[in-house]
PDB file of C-alpha atoms in Angstrom:
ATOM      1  CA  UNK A   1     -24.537 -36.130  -7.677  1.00 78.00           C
ATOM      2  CA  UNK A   2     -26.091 -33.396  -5.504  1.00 90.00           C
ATOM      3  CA  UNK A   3     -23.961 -29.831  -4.907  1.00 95.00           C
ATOM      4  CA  UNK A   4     -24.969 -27.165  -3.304  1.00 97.00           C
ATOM      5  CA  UNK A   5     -24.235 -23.568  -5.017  1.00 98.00           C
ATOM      6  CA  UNK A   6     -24.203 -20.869  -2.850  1.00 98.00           C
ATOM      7  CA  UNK A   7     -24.561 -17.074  -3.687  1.00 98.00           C
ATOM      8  CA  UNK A   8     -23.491 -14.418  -2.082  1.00 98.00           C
ATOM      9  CA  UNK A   9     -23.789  -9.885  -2.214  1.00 97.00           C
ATOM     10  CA  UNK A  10     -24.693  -8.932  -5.805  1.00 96.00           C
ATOM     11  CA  UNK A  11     -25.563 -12.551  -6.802  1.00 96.00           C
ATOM     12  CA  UNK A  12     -27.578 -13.339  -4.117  1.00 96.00           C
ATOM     13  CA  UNK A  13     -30.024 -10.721  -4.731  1.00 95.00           C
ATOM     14  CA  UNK A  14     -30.201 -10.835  -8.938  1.00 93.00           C
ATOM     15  CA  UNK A  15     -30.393 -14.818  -8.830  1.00 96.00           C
ATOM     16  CA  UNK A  16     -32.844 -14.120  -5.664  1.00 96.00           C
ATOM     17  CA  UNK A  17     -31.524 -16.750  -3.719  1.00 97.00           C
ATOM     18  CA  UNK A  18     -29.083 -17.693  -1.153  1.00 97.00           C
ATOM     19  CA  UNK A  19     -28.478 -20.688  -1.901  1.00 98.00           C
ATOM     20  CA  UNK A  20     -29.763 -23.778  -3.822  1.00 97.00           C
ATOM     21  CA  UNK A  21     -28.675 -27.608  -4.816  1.00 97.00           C
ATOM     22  CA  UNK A  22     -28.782 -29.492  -8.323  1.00 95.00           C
ATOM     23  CA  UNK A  23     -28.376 -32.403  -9.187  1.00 92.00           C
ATOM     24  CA  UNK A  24     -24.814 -32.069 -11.502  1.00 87.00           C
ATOM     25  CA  UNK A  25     -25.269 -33.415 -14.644  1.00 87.00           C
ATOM     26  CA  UNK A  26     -22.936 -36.259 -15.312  1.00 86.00           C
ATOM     27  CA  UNK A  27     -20.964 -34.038 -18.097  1.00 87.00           C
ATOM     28  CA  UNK A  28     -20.213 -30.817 -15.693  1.00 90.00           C
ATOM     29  CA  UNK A  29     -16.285 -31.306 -15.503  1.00 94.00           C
ATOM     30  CA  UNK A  30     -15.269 -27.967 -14.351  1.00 96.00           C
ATOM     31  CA  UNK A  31     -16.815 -24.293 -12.841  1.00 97.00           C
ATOM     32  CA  UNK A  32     -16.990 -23.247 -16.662  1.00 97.00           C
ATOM     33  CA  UNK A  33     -19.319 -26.125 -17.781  1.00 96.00           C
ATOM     34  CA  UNK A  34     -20.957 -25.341 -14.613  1.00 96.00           C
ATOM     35  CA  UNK A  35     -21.657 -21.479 -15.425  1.00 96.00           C
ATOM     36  CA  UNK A  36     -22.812 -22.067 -18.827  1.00 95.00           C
ATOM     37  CA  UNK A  37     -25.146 -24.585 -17.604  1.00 95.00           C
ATOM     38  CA  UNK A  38     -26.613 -22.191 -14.524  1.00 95.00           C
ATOM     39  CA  UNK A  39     -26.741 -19.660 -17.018  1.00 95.00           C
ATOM     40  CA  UNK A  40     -29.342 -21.904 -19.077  1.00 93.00           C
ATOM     41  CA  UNK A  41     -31.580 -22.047 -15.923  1.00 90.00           C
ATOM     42  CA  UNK A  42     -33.274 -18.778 -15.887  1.00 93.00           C
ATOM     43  CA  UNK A  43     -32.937 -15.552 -16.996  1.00 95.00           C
ATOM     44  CA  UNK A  44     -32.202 -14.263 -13.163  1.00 96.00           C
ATOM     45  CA  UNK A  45     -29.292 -16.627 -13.556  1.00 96.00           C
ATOM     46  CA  UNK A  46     -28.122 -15.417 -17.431  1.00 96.00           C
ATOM     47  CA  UNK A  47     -28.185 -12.269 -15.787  1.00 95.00           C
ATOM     48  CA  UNK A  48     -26.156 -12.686 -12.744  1.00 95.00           C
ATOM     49  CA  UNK A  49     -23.346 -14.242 -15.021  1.00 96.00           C
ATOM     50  CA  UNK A  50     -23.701 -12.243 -17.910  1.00 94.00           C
ATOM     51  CA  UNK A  51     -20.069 -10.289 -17.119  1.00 94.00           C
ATOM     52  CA  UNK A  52     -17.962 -13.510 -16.296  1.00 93.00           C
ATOM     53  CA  UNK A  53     -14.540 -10.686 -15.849  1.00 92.00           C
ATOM     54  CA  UNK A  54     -16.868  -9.963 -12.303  1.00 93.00           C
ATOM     55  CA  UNK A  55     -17.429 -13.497 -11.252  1.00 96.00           C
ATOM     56  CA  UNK A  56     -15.679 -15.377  -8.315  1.00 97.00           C
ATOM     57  CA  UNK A  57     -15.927 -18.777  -7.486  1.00 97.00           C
ATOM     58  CA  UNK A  58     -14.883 -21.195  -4.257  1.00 98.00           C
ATOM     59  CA  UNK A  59     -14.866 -24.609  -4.735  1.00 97.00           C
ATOM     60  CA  UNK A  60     -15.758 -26.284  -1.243  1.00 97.00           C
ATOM     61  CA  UNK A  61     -14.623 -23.223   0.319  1.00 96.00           C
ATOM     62  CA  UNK A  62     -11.508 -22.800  -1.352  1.00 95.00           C
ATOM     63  CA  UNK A  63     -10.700 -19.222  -4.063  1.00 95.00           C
ATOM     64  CA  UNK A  64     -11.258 -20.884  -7.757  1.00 96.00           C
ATOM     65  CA  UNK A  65     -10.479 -20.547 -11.216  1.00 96.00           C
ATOM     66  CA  UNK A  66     -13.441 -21.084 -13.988  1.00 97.00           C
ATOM     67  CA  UNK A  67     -11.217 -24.436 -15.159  1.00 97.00           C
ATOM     68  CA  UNK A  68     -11.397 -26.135 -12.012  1.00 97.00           C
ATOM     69  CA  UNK A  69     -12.048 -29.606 -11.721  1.00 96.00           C
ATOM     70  CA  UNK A  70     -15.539 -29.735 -10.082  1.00 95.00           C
ATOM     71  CA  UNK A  71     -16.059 -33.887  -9.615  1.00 90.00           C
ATOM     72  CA  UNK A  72     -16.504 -34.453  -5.885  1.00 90.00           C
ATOM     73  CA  UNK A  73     -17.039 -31.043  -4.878  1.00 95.00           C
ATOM     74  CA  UNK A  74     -19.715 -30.445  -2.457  1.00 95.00           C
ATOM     75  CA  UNK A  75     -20.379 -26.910  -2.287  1.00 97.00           C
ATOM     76  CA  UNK A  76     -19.519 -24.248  -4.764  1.00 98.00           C
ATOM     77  CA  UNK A  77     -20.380 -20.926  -4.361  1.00 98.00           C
ATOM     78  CA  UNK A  78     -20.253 -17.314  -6.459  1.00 98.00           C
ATOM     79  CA  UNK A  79     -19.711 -13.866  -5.554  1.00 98.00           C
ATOM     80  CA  UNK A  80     -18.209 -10.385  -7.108  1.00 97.00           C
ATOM     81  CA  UNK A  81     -14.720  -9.621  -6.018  1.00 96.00           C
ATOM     82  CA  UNK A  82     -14.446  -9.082  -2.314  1.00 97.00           C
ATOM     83  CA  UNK A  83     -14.569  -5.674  -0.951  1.00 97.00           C
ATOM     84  CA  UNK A  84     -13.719  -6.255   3.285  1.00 96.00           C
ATOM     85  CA  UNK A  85     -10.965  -4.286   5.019  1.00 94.00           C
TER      86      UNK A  85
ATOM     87  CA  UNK B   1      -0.163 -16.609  19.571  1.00 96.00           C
ATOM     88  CA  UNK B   2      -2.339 -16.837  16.386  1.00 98.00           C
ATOM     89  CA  UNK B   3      -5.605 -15.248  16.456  1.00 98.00           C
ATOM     90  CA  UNK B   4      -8.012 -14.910  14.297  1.00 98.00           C
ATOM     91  CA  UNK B   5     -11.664 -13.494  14.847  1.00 98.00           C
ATOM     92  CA  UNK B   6     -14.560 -12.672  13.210  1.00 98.00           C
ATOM     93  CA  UNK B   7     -17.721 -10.993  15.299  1.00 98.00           C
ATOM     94  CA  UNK B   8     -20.383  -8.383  14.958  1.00 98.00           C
ATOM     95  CA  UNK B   9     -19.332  -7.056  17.751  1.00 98.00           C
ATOM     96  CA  UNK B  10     -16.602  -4.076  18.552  1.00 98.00           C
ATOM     97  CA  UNK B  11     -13.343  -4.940  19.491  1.00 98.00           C
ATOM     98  CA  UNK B  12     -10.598  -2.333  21.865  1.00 98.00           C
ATOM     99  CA  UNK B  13      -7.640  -2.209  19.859  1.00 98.00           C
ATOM    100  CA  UNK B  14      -5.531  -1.424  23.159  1.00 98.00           C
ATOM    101  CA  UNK B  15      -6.370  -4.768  24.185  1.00 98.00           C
ATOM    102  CA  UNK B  16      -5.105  -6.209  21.326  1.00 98.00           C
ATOM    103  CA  UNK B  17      -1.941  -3.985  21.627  1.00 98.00           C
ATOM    104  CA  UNK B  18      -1.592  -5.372  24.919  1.00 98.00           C
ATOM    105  CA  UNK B  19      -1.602  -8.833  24.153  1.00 98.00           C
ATOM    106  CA  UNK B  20       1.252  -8.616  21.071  1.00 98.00           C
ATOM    107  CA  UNK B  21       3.008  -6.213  23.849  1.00 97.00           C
ATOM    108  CA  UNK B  22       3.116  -9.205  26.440  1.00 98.00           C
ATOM    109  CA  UNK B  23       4.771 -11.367  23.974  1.00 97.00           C
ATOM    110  CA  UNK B  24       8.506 -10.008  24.731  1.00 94.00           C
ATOM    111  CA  UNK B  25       9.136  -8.959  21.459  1.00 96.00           C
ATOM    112  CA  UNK B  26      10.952  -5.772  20.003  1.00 96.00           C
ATOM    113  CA  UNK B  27       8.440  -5.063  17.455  1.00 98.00           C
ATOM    114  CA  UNK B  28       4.818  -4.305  17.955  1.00 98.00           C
ATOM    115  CA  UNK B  29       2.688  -3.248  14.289  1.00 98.00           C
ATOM    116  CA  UNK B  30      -1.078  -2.378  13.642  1.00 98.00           C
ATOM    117  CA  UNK B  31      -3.422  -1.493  11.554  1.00 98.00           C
ATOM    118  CA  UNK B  32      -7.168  -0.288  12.168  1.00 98.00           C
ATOM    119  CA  UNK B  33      -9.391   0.157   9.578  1.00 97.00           C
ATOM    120  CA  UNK B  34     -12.620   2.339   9.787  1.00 96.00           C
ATOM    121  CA  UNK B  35     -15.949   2.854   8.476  1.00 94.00           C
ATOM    122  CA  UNK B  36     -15.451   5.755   6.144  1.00 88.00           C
ATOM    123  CA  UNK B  37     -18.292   9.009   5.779  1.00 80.00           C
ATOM    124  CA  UNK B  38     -17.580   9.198   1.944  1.00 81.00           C
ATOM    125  CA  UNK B  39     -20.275  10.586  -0.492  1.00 82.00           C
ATOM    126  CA  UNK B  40     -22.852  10.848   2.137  1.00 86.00           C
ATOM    127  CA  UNK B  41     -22.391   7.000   3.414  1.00 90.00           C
ATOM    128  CA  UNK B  42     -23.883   6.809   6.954  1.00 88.00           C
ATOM    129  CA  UNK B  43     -23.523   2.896   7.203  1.00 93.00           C
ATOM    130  CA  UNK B  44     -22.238   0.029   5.993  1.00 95.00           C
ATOM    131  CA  UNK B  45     -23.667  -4.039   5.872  1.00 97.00           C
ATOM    132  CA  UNK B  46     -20.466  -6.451   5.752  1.00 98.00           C
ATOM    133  CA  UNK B  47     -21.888  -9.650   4.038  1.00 98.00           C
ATOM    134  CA  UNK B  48     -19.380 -12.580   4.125  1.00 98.00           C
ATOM    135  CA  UNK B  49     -19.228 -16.405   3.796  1.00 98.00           C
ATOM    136  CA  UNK B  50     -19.129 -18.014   7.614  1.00 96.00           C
ATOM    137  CA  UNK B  51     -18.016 -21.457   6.311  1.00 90.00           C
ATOM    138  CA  UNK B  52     -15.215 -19.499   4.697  1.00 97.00           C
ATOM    139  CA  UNK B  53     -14.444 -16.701   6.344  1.00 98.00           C
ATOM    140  CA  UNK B  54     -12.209 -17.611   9.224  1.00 97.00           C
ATOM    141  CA  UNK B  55     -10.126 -20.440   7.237  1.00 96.00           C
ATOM    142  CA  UNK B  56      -9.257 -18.230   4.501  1.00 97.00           C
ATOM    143  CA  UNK B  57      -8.315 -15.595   7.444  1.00 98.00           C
ATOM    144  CA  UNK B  58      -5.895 -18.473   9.042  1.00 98.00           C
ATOM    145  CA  UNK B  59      -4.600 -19.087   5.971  1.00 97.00           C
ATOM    146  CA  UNK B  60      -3.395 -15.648   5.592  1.00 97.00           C
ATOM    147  CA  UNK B  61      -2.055 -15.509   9.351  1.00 98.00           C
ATOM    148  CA  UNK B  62      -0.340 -18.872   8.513  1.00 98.00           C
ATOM    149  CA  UNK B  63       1.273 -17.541   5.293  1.00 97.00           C
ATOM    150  CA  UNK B  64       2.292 -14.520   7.292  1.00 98.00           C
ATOM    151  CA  UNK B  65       3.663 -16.640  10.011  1.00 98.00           C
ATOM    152  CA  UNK B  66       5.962 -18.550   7.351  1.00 98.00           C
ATOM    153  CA  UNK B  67       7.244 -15.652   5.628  1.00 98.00           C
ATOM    154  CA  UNK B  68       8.396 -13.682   8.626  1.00 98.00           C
ATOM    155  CA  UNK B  69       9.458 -13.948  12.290  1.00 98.00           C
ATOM    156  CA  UNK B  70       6.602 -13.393  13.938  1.00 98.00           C
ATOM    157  CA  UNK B  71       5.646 -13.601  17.609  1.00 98.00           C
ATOM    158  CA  UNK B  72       2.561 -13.326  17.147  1.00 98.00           C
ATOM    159  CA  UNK B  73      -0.712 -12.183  14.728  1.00 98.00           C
ATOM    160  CA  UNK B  74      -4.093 -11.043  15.202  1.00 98.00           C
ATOM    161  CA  UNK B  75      -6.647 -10.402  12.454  1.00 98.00           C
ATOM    162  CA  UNK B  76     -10.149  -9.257  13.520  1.00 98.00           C
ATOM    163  CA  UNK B  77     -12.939  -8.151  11.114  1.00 98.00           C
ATOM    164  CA  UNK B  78     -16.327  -7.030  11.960  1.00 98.00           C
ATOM    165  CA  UNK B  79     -19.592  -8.976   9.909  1.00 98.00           C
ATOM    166  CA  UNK B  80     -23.389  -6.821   9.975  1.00 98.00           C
ATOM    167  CA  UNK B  81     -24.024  -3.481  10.501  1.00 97.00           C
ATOM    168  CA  UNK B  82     -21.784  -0.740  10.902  1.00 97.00           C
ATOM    169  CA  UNK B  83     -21.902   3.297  11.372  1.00 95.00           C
ATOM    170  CA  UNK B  84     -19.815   5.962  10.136  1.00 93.00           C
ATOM    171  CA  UNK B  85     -16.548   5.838  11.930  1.00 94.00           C
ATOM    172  CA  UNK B  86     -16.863   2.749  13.689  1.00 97.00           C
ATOM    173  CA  UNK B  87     -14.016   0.225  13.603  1.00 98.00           C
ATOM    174  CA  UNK B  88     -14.022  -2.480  10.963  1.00 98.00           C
ATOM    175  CA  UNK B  89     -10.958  -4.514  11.147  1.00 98.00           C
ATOM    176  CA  UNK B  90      -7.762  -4.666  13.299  1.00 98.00           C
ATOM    177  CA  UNK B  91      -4.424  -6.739  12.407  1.00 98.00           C
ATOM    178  CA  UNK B  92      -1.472  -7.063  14.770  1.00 98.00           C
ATOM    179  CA  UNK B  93       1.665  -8.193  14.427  1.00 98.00           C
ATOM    180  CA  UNK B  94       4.578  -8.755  17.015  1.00 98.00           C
ATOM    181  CA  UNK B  95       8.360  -9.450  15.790  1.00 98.00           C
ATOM    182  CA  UNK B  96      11.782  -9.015  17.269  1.00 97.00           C
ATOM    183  CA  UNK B  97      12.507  -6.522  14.606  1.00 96.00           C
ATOM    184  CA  UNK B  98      10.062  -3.489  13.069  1.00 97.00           C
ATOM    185  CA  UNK B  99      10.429  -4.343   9.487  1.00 98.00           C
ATOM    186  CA  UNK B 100       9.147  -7.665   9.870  1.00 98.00           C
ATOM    187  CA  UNK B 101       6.331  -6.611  12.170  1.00 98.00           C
ATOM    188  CA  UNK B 102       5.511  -3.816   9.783  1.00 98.00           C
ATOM    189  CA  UNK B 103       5.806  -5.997   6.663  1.00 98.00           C
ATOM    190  CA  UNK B 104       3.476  -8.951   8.028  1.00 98.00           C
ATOM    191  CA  UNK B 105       0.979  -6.307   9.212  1.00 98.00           C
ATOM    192  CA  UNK B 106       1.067  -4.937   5.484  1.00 98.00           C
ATOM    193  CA  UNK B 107       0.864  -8.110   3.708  1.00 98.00           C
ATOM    194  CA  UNK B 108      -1.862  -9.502   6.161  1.00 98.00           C
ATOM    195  CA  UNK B 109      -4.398  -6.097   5.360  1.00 98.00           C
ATOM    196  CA  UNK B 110      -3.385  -6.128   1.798  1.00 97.00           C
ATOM    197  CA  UNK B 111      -4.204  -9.914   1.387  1.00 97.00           C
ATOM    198  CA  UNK B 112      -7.413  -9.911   3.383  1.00 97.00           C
ATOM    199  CA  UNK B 113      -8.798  -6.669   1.079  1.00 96.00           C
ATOM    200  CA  UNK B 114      -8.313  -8.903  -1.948  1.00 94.00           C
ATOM    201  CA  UNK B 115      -8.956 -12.619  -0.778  1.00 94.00           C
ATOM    202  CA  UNK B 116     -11.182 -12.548   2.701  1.00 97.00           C
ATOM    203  CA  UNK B 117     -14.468 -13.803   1.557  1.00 98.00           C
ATOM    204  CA  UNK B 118     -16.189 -10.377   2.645  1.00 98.00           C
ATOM    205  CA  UNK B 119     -18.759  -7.908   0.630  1.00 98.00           C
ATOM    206  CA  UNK B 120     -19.727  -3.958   1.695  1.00 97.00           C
ATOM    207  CA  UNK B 121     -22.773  -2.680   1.245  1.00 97.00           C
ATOM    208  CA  UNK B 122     -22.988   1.342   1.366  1.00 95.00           C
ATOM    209  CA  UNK B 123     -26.321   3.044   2.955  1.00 93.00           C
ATOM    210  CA  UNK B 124     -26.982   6.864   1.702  1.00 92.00           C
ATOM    211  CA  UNK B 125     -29.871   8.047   2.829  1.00 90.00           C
ATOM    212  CA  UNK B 126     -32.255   4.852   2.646  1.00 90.00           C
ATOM    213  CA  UNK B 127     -30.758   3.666  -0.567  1.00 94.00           C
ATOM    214  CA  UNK B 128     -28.087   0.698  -1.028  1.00 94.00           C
ATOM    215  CA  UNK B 129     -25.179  -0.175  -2.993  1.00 94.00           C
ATOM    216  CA  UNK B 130     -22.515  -2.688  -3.241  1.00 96.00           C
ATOM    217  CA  UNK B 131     -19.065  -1.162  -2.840  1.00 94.00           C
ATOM    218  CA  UNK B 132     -17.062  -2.154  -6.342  1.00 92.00           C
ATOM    219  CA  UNK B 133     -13.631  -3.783  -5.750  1.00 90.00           C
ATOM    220  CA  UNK B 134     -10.911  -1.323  -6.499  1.00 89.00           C
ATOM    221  CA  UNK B 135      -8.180  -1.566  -8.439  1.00 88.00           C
ATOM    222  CA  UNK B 136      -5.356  -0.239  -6.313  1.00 91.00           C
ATOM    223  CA  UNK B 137      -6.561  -2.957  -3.761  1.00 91.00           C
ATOM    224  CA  UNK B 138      -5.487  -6.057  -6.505  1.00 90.00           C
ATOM    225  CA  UNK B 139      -1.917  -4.282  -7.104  1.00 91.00           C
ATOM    226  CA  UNK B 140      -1.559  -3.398  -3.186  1.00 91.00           C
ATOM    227  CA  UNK B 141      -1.885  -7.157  -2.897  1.00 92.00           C
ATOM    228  CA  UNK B 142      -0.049  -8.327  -6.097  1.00 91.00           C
ATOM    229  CA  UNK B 143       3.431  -6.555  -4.714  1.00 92.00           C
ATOM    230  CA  UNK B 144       3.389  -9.127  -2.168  1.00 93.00           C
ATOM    231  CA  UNK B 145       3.668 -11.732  -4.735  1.00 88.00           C
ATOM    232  CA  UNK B 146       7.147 -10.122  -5.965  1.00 69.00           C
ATOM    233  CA  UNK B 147      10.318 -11.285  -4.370  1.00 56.00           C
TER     234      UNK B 147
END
């Protein structure tokens, strides 16, 4: 199944994209299995979730936690705690 | 009347004033938040997530809306480029009564600070930096979880 992850602020510029889609591995069952798995993928990845206390995740546009179901989603996307106002 | 807007743009808070004031309600709140000249800062970047952004912004009016008697809500906030001083974001609230008008308008800016998909990025003098989240901003918003 195709996702697209989407990365925004701090994580957009250490992974050194804005955006890119995988094919999920049939095993991924939530955004934890996910991280561990996009941490495997490079070391610009390993990086940008090396402190997982600074990661925030929206499943299909929605505020996450890291043991969210991810089957079905379509777009999933990680950022550092928001700083607007 | 439920607004909510996000734009690069500026926006004339007396306009907004004006439209809560037509409503015929007692109560008219606001906030306006600024671009702030700390440690040298002489601009800001606002980085946020458009496919995002203005649901998780209704949302919050929505909640708001439920919670107290409102006549009506506006929530603006600024994406891009922004100088020293210049406005940022606006909320407006309009209720028979001032506590609820005040309340709403305190929940909505304390919610958005914590949940509104939205990043700062500080410019001093040619150099950047992400602005860190800050902890009085996660307990500002928590008290609104107390009943």
């Amino acid at each position: 199944m195709q996702l697209s992850i989407l990365y925004f602020a701090q994580f957009r510029e250490s992974i050194g994209v804005s955006s890119e889609v995988i094919d999920l591995p049939p095993d991924m069952i939530t955004v934890a299995d996910l991280v561990r798995w996009l941490s495997n993928h490079s070391h610009r990845h390993q990086a940008a979730f090396m402190d997982l206390g600074r990661v925030r995740v929206a499943v299909d546009q929605t505020m996450a936690d890291f043991d969210q179901d991810i089957s079905g989603a379509s777009e999933i996307a990680f950022f550092p705690p928001v700083t607007g106002g | 009347m439920k607004t909510v807007r996000v734009q690069s743009q500026d926006f004339d808070p007396g306009a907004e004033l004006a439209l809560l004031d037509s409503l015929g309600a007692g109560a008219v709140a606001s906030f306006t938040g600024l671009v702030r000249g700390d440690d040298g800062v002489d601009r800001l970047v606002l980085e946020h997530y458009p496919g995002m952004t203005q649901r998780s912004l209704e949302m919050l009016v929505e909640t708001a809306c439920a919670r107290w008697p409102l006549l009506g809500a506006i929530v603006i906030h600024r994406i891009g480029e922004l100088a020293m001083g210049e406005r940022i974001v606006f909320v407006g609230t309009a209720s028979a009564h001032r506590a609820a008008a005040l309340e709403a308008c305190a929940f909505l800016i304390d919610q958005l600070k914590t949940s509104a998909p939205f990043w700062k990025q500080e410019w001093v003098s040619g150099k950047s930096r992400w602005v860190d989240a800050r902890a009085g901003d996660a307990d500002a918003s928590a008290r609104w979880l107390k009943d």
